[in-house]
Short mmCIF file of C-alpha atoms and ligand atoms in Angstrom, two decimals:
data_model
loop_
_atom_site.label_atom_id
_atom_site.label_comp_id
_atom_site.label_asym_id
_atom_site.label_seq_id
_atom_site.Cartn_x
_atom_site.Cartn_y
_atom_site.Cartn_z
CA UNK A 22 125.46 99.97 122.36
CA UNK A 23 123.95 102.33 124.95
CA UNK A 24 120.46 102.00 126.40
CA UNK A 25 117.95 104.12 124.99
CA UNK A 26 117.51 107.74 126.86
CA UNK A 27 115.42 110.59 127.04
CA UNK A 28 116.63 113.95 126.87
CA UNK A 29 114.66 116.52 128.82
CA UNK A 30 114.73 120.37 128.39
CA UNK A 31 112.24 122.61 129.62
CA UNK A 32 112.06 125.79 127.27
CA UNK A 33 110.26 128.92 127.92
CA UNK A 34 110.93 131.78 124.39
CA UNK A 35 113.62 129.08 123.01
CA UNK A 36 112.49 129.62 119.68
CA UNK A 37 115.94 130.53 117.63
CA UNK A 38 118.26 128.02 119.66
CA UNK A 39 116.06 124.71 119.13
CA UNK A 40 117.51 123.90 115.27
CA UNK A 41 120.94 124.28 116.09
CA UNK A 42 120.22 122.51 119.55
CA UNK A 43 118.32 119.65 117.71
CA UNK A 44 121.59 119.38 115.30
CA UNK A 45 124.16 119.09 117.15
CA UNK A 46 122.29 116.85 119.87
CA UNK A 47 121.92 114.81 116.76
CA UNK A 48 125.92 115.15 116.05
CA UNK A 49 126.84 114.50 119.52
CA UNK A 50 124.50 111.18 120.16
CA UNK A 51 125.03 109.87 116.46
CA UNK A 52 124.14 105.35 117.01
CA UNK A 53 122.42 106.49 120.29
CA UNK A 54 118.25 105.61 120.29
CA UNK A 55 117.50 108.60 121.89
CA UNK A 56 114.14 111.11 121.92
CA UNK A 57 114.39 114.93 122.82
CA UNK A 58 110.85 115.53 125.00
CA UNK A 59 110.89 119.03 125.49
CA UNK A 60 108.66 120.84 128.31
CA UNK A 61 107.49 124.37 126.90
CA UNK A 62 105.68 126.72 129.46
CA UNK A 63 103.58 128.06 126.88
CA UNK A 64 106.58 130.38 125.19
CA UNK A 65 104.70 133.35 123.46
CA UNK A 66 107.74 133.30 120.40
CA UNK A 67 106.54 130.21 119.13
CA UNK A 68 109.00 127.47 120.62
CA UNK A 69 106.64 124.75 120.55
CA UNK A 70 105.55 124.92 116.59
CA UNK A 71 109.78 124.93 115.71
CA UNK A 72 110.46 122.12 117.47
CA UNK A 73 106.47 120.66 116.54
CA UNK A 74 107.91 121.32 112.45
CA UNK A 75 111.13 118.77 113.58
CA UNK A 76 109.01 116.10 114.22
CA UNK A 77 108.63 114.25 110.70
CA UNK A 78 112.80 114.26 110.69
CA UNK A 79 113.69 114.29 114.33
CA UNK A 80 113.30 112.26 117.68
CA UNK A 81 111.46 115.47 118.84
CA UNK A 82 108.56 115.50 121.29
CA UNK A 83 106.92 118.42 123.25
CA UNK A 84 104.69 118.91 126.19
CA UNK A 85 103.03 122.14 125.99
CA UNK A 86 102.11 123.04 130.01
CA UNK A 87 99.62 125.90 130.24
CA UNK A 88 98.74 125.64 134.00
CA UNK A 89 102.12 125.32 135.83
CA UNK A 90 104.86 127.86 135.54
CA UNK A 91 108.72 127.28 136.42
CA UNK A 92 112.13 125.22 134.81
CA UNK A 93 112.79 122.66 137.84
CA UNK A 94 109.19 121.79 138.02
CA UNK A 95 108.92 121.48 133.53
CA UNK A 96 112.03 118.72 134.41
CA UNK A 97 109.98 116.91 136.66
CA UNK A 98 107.10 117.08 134.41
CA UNK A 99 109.34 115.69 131.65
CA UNK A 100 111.10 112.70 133.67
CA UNK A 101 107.21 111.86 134.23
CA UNK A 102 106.51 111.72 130.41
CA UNK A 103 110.07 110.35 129.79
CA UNK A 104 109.65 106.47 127.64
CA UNK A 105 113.01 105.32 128.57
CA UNK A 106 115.66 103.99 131.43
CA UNK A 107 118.13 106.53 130.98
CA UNK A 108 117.34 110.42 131.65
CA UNK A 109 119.39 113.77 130.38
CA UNK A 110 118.00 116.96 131.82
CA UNK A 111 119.77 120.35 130.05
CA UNK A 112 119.11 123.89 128.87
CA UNK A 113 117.93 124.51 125.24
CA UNK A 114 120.03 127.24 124.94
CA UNK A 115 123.38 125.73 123.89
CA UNK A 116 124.91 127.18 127.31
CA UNK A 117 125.39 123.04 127.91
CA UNK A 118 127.16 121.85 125.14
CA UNK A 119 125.43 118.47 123.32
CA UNK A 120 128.93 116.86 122.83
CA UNK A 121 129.55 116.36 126.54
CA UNK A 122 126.75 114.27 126.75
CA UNK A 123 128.44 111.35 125.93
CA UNK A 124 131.15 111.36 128.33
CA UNK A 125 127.64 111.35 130.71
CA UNK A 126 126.13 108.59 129.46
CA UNK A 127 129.56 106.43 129.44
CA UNK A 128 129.69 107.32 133.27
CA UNK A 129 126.36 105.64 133.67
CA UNK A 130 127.42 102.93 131.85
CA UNK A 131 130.34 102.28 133.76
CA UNK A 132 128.05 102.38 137.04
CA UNK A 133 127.11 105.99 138.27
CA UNK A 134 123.90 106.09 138.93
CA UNK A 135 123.97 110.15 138.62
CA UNK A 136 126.51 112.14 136.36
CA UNK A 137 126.86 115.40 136.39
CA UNK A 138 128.15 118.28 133.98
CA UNK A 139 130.07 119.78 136.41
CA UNK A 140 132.05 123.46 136.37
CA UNK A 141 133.25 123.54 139.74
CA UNK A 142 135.72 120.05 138.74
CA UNK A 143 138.79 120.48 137.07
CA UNK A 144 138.71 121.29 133.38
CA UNK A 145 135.58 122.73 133.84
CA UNK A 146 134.08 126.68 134.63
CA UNK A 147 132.39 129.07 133.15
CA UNK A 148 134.84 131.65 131.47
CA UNK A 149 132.58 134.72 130.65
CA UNK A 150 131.58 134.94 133.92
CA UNK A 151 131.59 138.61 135.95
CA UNK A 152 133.29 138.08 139.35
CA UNK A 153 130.08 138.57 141.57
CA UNK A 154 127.89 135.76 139.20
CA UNK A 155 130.51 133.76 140.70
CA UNK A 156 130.44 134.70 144.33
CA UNK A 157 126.84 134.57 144.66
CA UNK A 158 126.95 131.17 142.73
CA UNK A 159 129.72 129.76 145.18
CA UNK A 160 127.57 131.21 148.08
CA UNK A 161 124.39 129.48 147.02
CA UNK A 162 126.31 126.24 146.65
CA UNK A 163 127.21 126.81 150.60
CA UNK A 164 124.32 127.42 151.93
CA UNK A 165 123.06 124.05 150.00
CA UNK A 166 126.46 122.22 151.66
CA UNK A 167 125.27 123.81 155.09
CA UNK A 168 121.72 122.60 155.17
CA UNK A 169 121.56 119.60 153.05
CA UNK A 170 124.04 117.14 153.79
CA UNK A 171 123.84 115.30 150.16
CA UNK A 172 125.00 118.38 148.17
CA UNK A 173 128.40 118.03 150.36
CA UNK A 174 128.55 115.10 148.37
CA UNK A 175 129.76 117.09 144.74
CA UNK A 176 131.15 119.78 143.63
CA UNK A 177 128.22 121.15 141.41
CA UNK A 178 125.38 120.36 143.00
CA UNK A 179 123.55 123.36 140.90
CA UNK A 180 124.72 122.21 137.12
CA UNK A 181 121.34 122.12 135.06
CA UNK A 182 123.26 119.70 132.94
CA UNK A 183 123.18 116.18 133.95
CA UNK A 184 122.12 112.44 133.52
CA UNK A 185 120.63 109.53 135.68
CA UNK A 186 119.12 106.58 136.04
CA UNK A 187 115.42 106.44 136.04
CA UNK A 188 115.38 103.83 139.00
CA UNK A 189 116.85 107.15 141.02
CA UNK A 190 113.58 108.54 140.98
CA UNK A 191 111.35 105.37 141.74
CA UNK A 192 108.79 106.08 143.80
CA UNK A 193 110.32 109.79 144.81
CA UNK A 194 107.54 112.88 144.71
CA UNK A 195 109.45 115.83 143.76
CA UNK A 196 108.08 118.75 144.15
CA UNK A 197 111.09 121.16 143.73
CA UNK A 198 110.51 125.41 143.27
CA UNK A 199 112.53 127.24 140.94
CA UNK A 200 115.68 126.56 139.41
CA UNK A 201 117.53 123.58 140.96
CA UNK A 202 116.06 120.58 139.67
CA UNK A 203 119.35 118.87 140.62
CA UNK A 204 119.57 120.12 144.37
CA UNK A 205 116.37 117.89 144.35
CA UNK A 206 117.39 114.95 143.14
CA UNK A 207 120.63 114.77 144.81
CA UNK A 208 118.81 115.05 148.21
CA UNK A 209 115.68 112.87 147.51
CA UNK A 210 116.48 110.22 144.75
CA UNK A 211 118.15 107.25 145.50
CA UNK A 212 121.59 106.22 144.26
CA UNK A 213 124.93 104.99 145.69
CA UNK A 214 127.57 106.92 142.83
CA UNK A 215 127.45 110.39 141.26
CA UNK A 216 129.78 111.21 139.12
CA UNK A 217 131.27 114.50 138.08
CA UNK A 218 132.06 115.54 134.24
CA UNK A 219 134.11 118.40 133.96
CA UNK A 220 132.57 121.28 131.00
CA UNK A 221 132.82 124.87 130.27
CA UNK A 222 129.16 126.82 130.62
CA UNK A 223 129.03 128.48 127.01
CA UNK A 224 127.97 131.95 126.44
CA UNK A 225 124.33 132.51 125.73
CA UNK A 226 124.31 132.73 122.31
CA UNK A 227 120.76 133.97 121.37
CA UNK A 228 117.47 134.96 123.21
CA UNK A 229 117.74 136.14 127.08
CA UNK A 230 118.55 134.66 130.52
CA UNK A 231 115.17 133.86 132.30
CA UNK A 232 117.39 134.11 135.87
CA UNK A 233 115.82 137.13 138.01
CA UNK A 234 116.00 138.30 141.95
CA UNK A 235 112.85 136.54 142.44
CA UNK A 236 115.00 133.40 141.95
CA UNK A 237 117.01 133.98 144.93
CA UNK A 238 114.30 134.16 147.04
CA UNK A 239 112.56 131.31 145.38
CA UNK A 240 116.42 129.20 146.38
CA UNK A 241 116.11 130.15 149.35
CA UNK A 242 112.61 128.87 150.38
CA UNK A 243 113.46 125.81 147.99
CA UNK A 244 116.22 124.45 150.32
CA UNK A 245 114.07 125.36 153.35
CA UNK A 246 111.48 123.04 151.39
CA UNK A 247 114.32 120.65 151.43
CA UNK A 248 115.67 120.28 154.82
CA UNK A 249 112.33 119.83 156.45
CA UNK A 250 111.43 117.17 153.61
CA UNK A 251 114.76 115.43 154.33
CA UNK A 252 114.33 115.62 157.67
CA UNK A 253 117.20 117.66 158.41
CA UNK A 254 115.12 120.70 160.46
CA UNK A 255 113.71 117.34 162.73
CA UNK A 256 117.27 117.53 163.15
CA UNK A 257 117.77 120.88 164.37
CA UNK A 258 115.14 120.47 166.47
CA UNK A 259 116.50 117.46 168.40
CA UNK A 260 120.14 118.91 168.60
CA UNK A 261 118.37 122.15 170.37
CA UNK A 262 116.49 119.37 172.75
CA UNK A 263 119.26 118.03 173.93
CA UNK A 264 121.24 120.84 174.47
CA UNK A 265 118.52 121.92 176.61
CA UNK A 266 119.02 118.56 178.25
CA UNK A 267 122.33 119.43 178.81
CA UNK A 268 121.36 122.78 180.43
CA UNK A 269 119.31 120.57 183.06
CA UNK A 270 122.21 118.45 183.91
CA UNK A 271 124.40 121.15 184.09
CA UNK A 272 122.63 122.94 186.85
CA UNK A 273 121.81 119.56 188.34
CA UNK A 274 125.37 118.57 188.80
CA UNK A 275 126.80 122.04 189.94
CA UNK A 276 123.87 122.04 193.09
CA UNK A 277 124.70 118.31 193.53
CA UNK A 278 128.15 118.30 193.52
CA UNK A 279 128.27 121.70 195.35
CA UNK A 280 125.30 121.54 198.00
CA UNK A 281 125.67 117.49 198.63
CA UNK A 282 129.55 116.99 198.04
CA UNK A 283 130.82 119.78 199.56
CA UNK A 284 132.63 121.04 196.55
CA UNK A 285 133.80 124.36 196.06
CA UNK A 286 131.19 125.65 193.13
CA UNK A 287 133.84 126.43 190.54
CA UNK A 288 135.26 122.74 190.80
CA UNK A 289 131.97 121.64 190.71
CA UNK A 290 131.03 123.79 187.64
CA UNK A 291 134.26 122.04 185.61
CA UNK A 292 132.77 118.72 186.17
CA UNK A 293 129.07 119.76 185.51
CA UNK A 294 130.49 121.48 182.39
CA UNK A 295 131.89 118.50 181.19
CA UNK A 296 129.30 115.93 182.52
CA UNK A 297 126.91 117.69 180.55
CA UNK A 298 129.03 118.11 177.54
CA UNK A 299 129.11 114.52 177.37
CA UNK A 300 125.58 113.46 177.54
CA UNK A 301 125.01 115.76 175.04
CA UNK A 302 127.20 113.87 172.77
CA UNK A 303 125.52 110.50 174.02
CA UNK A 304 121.97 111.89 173.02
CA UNK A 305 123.26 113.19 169.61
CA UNK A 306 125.36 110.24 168.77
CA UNK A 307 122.41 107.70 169.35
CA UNK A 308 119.48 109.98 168.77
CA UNK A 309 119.99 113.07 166.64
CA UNK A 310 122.26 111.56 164.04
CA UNK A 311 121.96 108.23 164.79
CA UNK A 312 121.45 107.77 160.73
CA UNK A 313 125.16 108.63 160.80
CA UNK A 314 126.56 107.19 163.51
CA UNK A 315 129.83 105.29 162.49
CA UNK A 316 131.04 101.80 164.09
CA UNK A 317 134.23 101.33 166.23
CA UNK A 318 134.85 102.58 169.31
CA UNK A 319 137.78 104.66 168.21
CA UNK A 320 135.72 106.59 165.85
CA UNK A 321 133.44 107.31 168.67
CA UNK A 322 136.05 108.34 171.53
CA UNK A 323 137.62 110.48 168.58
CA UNK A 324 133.81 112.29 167.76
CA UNK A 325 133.96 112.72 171.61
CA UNK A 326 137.04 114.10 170.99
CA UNK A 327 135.75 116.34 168.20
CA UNK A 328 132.07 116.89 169.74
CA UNK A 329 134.51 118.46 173.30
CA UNK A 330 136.55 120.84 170.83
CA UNK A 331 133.24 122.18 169.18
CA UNK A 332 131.74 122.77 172.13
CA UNK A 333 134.88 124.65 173.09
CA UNK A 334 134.61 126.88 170.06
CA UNK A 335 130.74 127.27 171.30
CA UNK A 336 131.93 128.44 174.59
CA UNK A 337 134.18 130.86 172.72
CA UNK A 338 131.51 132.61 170.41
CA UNK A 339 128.93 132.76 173.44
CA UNK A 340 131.00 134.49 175.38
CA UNK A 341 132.18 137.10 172.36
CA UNK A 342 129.07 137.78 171.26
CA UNK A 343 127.72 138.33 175.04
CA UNK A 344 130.47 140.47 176.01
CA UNK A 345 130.37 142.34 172.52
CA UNK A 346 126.71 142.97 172.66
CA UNK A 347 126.92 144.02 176.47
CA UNK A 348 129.81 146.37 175.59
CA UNK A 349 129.29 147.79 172.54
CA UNK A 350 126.11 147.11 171.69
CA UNK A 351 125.05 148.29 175.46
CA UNK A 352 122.79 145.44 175.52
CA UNK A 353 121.15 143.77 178.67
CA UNK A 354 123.42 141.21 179.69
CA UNK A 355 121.17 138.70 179.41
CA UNK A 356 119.60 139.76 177.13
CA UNK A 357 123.21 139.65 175.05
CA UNK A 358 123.11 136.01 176.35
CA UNK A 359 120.27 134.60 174.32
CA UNK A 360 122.26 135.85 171.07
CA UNK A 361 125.29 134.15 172.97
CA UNK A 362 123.54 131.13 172.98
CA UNK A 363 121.88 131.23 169.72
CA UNK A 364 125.35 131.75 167.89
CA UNK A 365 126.62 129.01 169.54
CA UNK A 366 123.97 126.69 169.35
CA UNK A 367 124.23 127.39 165.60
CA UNK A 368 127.78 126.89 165.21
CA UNK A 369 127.76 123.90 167.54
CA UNK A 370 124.98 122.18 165.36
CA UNK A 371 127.05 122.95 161.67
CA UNK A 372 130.06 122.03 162.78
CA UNK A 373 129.01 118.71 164.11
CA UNK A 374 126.76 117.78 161.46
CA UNK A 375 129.69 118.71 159.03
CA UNK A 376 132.62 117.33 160.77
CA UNK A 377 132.21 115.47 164.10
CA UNK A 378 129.28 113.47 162.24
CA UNK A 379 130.26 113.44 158.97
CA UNK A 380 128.12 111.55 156.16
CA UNK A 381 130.75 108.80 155.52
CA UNK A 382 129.38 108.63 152.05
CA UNK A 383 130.02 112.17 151.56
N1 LIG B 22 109.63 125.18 130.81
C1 LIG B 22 110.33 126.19 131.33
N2 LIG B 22 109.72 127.02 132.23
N3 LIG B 22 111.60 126.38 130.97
C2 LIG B 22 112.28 127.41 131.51
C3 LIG B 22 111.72 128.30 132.43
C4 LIG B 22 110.35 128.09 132.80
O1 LIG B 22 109.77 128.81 133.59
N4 LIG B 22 112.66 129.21 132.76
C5 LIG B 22 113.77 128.89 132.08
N5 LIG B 22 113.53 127.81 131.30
C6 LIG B 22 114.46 127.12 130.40
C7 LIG B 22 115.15 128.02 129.42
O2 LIG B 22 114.41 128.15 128.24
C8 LIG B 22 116.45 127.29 129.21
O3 LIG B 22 116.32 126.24 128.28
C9 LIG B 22 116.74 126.68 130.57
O4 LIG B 22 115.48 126.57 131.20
C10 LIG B 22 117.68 127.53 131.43
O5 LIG B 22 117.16 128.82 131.58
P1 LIG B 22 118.10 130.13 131.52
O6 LIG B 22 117.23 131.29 131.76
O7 LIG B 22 118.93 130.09 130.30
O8 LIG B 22 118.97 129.86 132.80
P2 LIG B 22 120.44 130.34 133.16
O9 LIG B 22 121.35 130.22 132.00
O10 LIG B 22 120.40 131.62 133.86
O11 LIG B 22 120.72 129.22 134.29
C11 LIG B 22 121.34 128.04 134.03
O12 LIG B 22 122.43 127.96 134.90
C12 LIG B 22 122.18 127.53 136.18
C13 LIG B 22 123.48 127.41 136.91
O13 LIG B 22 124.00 128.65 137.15
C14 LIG B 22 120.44 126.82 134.10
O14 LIG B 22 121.14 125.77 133.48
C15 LIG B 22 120.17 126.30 135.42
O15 LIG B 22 119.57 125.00 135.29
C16 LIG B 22 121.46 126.21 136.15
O16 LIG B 22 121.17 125.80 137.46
MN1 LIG B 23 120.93 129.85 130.05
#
């Protein structure tokens, strides 16, 4: 028999879908010891007295908030309120289907500390829909991969359908804005296996969508919330430091090697270039993501390997962008330089971070 669990769904105007929800919840988790806490922001079509008229027949509880506003932030409330060791956050609106929760809660059971209702595995999607819902939701899961090296880690790191283990969340202060209660826990709890359920997102079948523009913008500054809070803009920061570094011993070398040596200053350029392409990768390897940083010294000739070739591609883009923005744009050129370098400092950071330094765990 399974532990006992605690399903949490925030609601805001839920009113027609919680019967049917309560149902087949109650169909899908038949032997389970389960309680349904909702988290109601005060709905004006009378969510809370529905599910407050289930309570004499049903596991039902709900938490009425008045002062606070927002779905990710009614989940948090709810795993606060939550009685037992296992936790289920999903919509109310039967857009997660109650019979997959099961095949959640056996993946705990067999060890995942985090499942997931997943529509980006395969088996799973979501049918209905239109072609640009789906582009913007495969960009959004992206720009989460780009920033925040944990959602690399699944395929769905935006599915509002999931279950973990309360221990995840020990001693965690979430504080997430808008939608993507999971984005939060994936990047903040702690857990060694997530596991990824495959399901179809169902039509909404009554009531409307509570998704609007300002939700994009409230994404966005969410996983800028998120990479300082994980510590990942620190991380920017020192990769820019120590490319500056590398500037310094770049110009240090080519004077040396040309003034004191006696080179010619092109030869001496190739071995500045290179000098300073390697303490660079020194610095990052045992400073900027020395959280990653792999044993073995042929993993870390072959990042040198890798950290050379990105730096290569840097090169590249500087000089495209310089010469494009000199050209065409009729730009200063050195002015078209600090873009240069800007565009390759970027794509010299996300390539490392996602390939020369990749999160073994990923
Ligand atoms: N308490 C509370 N407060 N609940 C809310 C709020 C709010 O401000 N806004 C929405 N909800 C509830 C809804 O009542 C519903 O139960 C659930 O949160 C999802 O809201 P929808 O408005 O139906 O969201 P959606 O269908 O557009 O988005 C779903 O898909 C996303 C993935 O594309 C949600 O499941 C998201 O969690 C998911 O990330
Ligand atoms: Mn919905």
């Amino acid at each position: 028999m399974s532990k006992s669990l605690t399903l949490v769904i925030p609601t805001y105007n839920e009113s027609s879908n919680i019967i049917p929800l309560v149902e087949r919840i109650e169909a899908a988790l038949r032997g389970h010891d389960y309680e349904i806490l909702f988290v109601d922001d005060d709905s004006r079509d009378g969510t809370a007295d529905v599910i407050n008229n289930l309570k004499n027949t049903h596991p039902v509880r709900v938490i009425v908030r008045r002062d606070e506003k927002g779905l990710a932030s009614a989940v948090v409330r709810g795993f606060s309120e939550a009685r037992n060791e296992v936790l289920v956050v999903m919509d109310a609106d039967l857009q997660h289907p109650p019979d997959i929760i099961p095949r959640l809660l056996g993946a705990i059971e067999d060890g995942a500390d985090i499942s997931i209702a997943s529509r980006y595995v395969p088996g799973g999607g979501c049918a209905d829909w239109s072609g640009v819902r789906k582009l913007i939701s495969r960009v959004a899961i992206f720009m989460a991969r780009l920033v925040l090296p944990p959602a690399r880690k699944v395929k769905d790191p935006m599915s509002g359908f999931f279950a973990l283990k309360r221990s995840v969340l020990e001693h965690k202060n979430l504080q997430p804005i808008g939608y993507k209660i999971l984005l939060e826990v994936l990047v903040l709890g702690s857990y060694r296996k997530v596991v990824e359920v495959p399901f179809q997102f169902q039509l909404r079948q009554q009531g409307d969508s509570k998704l609007n523009i300002n939700q994009e913008y409230e994404y966005m500054r969410h996983l800028f919330r998120l990479s300082r809070r994980s510590g990942e803009i620190a991380r920017f920061i020192k990769f820019c430091l120590v490319g500056g570094s590398g500037v310094l011993v770049n110009f240090g070398l080519l004077w040396l090697l040309t003034e004191r040596a006696g080179l010619h200053y092109a030869v001496s350029a190739v071995f500045a270039i290179e000098t300073s392409i390697i303490t660079n990768y020194l610095l990052n390897n045992f400073v900027t993501f020395k959280d990653r940083r792999m044993p073995g010294v042929k993993t870390f000739i072959g990042n040198m390997a890798k950290f050379n070739l990105v730096s290569l591609g840097g090169l590249v883009i500087n000089l495209a962008i310089l010469t494009f923005l000199t050209e065409i744009a009729g730009l200063f050129y050195m002015i078209s330089n600090l873009f240069g370098i800007a565009g390759a400092t970027l794509w010299n950071f996300f390539v490392n971070n996602w390939w020369t330094w990749k999160d073994s765990k990923n």
